[in-house]
Each structure stands twice: as structure tokens, then as C-alpha cells.
JSON list of C-alpha atoms in Angstrom, two decimals:
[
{"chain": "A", "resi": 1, "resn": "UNK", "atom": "CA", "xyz": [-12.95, 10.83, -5.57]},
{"chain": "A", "resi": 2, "resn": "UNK", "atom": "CA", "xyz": [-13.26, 7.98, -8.13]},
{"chain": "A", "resi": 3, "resn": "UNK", "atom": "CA", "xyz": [-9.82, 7.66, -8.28]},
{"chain": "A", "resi": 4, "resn": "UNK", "atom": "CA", "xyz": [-9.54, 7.26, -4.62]},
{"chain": "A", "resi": 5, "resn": "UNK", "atom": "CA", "xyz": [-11.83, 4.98, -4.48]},
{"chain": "A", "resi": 6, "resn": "UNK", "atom": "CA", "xyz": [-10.30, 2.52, -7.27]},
{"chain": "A", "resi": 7, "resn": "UNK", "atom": "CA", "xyz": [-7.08, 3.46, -5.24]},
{"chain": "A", "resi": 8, "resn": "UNK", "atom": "CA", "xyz": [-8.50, 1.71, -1.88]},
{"chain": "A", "resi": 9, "resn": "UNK", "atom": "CA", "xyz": [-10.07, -1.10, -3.69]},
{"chain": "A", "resi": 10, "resn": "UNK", "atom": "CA", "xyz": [-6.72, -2.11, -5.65]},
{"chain": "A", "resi": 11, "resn": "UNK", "atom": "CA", "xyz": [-4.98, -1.88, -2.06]},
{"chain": "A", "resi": 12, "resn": "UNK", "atom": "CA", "xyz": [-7.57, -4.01, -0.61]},
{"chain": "A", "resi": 13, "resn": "UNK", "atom": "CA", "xyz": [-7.16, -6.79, -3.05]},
{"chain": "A", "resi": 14, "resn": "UNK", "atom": "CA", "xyz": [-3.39, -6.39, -3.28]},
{"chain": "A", "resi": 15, "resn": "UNK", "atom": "CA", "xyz": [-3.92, -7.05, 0.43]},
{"chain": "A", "resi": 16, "resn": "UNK", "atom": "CA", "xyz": [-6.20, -10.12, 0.39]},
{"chain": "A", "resi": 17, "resn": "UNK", "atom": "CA", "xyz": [-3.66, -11.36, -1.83]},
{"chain": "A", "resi": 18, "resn": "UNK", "atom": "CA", "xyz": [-0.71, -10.95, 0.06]},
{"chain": "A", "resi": 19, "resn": "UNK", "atom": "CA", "xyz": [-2.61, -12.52, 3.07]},
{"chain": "A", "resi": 20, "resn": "UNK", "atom": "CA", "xyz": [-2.70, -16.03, 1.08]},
{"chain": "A", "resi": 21, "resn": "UNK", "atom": "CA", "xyz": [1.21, -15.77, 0.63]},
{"chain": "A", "resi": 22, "resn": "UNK", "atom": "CA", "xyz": [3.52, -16.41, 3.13]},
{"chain": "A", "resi": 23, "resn": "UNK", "atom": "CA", "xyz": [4.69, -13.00, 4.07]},
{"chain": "A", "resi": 24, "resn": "UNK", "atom": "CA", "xyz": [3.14, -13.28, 8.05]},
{"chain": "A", "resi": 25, "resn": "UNK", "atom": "CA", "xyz": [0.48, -10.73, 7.16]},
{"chain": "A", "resi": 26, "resn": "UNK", "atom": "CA", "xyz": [-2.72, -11.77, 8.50]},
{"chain": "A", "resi": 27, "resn": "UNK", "atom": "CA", "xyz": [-6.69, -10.29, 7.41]},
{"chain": "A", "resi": 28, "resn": "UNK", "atom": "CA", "xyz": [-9.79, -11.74, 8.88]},
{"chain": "A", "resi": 29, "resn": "UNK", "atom": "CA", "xyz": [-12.28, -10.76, 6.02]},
{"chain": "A", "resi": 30, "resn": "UNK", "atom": "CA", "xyz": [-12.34, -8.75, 3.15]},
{"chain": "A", "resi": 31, "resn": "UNK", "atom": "CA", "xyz": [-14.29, -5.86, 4.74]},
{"chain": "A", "resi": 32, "resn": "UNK", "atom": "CA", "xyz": [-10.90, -5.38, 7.17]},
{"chain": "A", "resi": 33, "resn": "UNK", "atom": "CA", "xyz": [-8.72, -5.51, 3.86]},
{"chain": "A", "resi": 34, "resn": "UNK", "atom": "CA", "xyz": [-11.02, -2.83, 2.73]},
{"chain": "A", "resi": 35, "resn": "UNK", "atom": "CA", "xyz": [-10.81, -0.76, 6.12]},
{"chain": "A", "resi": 36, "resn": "UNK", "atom": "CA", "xyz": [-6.95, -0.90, 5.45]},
{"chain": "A", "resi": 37, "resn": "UNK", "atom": "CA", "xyz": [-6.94, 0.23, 1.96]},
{"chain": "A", "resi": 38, "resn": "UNK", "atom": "CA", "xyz": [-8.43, 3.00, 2.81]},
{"chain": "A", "resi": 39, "resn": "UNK", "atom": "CA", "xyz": [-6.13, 3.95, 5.71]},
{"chain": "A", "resi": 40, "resn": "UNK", "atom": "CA", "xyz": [-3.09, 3.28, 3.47]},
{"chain": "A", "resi": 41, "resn": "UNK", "atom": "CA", "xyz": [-4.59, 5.03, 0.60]},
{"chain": "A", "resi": 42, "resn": "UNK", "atom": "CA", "xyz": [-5.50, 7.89, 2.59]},
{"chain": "A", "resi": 43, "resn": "UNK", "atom": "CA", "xyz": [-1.90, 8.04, 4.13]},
{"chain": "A", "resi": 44, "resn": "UNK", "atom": "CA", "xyz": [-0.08, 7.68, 0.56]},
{"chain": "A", "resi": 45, "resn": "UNK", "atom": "CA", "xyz": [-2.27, 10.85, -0.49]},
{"chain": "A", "resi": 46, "resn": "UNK", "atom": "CA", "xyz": [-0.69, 12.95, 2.35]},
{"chain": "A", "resi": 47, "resn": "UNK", "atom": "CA", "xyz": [3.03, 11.84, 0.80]},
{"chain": "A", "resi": 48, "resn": "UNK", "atom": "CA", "xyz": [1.16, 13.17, -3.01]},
{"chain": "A", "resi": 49, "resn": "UNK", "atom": "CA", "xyz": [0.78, 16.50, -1.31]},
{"chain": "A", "resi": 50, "resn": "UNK", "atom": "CA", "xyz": [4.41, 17.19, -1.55]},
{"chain": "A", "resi": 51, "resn": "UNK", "atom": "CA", "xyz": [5.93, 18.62, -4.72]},
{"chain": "A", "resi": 52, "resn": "UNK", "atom": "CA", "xyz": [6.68, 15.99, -7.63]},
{"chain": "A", "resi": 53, "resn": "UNK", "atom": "CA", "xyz": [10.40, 17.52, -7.41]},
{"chain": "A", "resi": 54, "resn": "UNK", "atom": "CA", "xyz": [11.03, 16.91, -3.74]},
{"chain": "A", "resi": 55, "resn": "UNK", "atom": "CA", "xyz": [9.56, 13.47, -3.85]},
{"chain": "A", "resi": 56, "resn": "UNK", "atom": "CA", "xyz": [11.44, 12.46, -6.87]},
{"chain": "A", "resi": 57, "resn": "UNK", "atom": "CA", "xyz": [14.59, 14.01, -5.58]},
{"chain": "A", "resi": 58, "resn": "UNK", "atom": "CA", "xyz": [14.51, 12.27, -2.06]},
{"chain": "A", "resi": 59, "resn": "UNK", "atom": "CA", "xyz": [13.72, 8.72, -3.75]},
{"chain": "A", "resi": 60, "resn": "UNK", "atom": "CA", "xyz": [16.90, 9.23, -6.67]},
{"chain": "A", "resi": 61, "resn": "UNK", "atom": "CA", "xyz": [19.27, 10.97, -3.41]},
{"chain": "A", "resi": 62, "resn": "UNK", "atom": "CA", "xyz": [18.25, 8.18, -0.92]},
{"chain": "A", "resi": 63, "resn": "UNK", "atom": "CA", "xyz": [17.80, 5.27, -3.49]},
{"chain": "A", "resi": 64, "resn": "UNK", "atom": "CA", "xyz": [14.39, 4.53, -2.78]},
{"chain": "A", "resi": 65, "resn": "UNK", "atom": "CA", "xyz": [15.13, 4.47, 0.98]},
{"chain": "A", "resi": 66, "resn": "UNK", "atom": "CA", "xyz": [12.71, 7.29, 1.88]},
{"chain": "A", "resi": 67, "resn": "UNK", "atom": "CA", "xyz": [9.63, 5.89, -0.14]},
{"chain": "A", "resi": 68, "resn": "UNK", "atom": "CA", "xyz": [10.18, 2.63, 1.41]},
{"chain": "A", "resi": 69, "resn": "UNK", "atom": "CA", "xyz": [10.88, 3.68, 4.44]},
{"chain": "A", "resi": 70, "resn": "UNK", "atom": "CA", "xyz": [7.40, 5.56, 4.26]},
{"chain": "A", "resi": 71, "resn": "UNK", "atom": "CA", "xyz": [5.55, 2.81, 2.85]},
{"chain": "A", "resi": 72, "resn": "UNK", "atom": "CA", "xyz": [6.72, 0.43, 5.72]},
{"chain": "A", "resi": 73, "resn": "UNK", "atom": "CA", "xyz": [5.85, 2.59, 8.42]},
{"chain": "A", "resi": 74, "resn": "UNK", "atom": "CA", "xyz": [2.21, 3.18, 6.50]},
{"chain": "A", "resi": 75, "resn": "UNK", "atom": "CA", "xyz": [1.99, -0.60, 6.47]},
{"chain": "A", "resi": 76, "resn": "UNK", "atom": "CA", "xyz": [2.79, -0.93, 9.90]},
{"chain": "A", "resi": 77, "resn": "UNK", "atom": "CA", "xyz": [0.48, 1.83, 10.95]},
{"chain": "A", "resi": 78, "resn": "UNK", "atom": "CA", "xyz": [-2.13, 0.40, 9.18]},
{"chain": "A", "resi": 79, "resn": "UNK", "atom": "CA", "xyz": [-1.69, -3.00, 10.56]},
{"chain": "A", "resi": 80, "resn": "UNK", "atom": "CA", "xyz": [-1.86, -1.29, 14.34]},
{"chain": "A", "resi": 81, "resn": "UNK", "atom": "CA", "xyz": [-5.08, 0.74, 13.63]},
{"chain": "A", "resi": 82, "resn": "UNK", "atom": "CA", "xyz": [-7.21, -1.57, 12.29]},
{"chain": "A", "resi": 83, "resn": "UNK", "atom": "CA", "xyz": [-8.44, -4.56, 14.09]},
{"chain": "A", "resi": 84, "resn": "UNK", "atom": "CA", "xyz": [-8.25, -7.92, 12.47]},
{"chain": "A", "resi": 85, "resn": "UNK", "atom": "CA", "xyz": [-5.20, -6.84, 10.12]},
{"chain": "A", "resi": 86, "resn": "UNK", "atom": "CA", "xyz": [-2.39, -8.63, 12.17]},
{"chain": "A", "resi": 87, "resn": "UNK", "atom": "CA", "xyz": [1.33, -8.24, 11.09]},
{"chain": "A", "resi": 88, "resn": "UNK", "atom": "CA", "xyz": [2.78, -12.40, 12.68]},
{"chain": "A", "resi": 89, "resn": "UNK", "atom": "CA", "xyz": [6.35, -11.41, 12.55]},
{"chain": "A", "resi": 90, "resn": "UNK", "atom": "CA", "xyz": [6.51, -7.69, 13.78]},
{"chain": "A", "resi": 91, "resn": "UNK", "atom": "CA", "xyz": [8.60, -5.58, 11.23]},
{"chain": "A", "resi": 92, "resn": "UNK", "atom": "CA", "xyz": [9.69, -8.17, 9.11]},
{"chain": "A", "resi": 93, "resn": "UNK", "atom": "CA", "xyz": [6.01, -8.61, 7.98]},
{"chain": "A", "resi": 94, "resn": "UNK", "atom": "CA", "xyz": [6.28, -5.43, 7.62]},
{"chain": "A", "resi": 95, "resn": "UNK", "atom": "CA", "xyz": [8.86, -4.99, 5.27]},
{"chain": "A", "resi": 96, "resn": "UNK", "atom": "CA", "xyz": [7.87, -7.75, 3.27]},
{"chain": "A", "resi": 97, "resn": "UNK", "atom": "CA", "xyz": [4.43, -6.76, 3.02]},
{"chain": "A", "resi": 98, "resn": "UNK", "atom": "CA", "xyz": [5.17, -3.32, 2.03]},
{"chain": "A", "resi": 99, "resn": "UNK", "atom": "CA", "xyz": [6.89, -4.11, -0.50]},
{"chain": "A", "resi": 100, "resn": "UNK", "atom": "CA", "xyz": [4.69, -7.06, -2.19]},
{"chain": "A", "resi": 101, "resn": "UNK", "atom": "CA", "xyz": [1.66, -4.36, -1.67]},
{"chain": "A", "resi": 102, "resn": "UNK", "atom": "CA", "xyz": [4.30, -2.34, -4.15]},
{"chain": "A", "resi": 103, "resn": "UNK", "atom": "CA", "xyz": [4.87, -5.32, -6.45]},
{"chain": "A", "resi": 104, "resn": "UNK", "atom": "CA", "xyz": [1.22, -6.19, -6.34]},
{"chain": "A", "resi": 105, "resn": "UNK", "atom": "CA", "xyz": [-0.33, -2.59, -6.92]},
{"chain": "A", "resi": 106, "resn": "UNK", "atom": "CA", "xyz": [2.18, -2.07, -9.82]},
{"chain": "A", "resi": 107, "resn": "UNK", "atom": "CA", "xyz": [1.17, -5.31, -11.77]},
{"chain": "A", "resi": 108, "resn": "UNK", "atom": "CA", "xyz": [-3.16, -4.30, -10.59]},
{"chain": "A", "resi": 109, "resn": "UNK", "atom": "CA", "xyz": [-2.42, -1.10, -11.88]},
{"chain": "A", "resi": 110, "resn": "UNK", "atom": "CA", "xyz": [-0.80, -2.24, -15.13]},
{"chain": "A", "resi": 111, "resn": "UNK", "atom": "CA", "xyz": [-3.88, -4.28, -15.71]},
{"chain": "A", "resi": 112, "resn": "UNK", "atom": "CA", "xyz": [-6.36, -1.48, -15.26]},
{"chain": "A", "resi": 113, "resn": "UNK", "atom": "CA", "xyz": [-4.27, 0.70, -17.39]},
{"chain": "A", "resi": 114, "resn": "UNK", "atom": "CA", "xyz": [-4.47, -1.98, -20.29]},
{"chain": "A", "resi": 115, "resn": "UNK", "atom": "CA", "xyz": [-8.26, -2.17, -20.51]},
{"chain": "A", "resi": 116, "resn": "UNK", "atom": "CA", "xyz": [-8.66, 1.45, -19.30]},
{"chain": "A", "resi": 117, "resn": "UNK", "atom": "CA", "xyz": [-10.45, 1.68, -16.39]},
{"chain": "A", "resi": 118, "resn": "UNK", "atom": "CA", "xyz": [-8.01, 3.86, -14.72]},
{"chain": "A", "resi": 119, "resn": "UNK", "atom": "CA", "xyz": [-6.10, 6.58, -17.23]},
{"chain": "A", "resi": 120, "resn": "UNK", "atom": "CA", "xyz": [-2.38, 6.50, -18.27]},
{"chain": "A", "resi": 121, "resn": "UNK", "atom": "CA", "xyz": [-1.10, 9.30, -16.64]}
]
């Protein structure tokens, strides 16, 4: 549960951050940015329930295509549930926003690693 909720926190500030760049995603407050971490942490944990081996084989097979796929529509779906995170451009914020939340999470999670708040795994 911990882990979880680290999870939705990172996501939220990943979020607030991509707000400020020019990527057409929009987020009234940081209690929405919350909201919206959760949703898209909760639906990454349904993609964890898979095997290791089938999600590693669809990513090498497709070249990343399926994960980002996913994480697009998860980003999209999140944008259409929750009221006051607004995507300006349609699917092109999207895209773009799925995959700085991917840049952004990496280089959060990196940090948290370093000074061990969250463990290496």
C-alpha cells in the first residue's frame, strides 16, 4: 500500500510538472493532479497483473508499441474521468504527455532510488 501510495504521489508531481511545459496538458490544482495519479496508478497496476514474461515479450515483439500504446490510452482516460485535468490538443496531448509522464517518472524514480526512499528492485 505504501508503495502505491509513493506511486500516485510521483505521478501527481510528474503531472504538475508536465502542466508548466508546453505539452497542451492542462491541471487546475494539485488536488486534481493527485485525483489523476491515482487513476493512472491504479490503471498501470492492472497492466502489473500480467506475467513479467508476457509483458516483456509484447514490449521487445512490438518495440515498445504496446506499452505506449497502453500508457496513452491510460493518459487519455485519465484526462476524460477526472474533471479539471484537460488534454488542449486531443491525442496529441496525449501522446506527448504520456510519454514525458514516462521521462518524468523515470528521472523521480531515479531520485528516490538514490536516497532510498523507495527500494532498488
Amino acid at each position: 500500500m505504501a508503495g502505491f501510495i509513493i506511486s500516485v504521489v510521483v505521478i501527481a508531481i510528474s503531472l504538475l510538472i508536465i502542466s508548466k511545459l508546453p505539452t497542451g496538458v492542462e491541471i487546475d490544482s494539485p488536488w486534481i493532479a493527485l485525483i489523476a495519479g491515482a487513476i493512472i496508478g491504479a490503471f498501470n497496476g492492472f497492466w502489473s497483473l500480467f506475467p513479467g514474461w508476457f509483458r516483456t515479450t509484447s514490449a521487445v515483439i512490438s518495440l515498445g508499441l504496446i506499452p505506449l500504446i497502453g500508457s496513452i490510452i491510460v493518459f487519455g482516460l485519465a484526462a476524460w474521468l477526472v474533471e479539471g485535468f484537460r488534454l488542449r490538443w486531443g491525442i496529441a496531448s496525449a501522446i506527448i504527455g504520456a510519454i514525458a509522464l514516462s521521462i518524468i517518472n523515470s528521472i523521480l524514480f531515479f531520485i528516490l532510488r538514490q536516497i532510498g526512499v523507495v527500494a532498488a528492485f
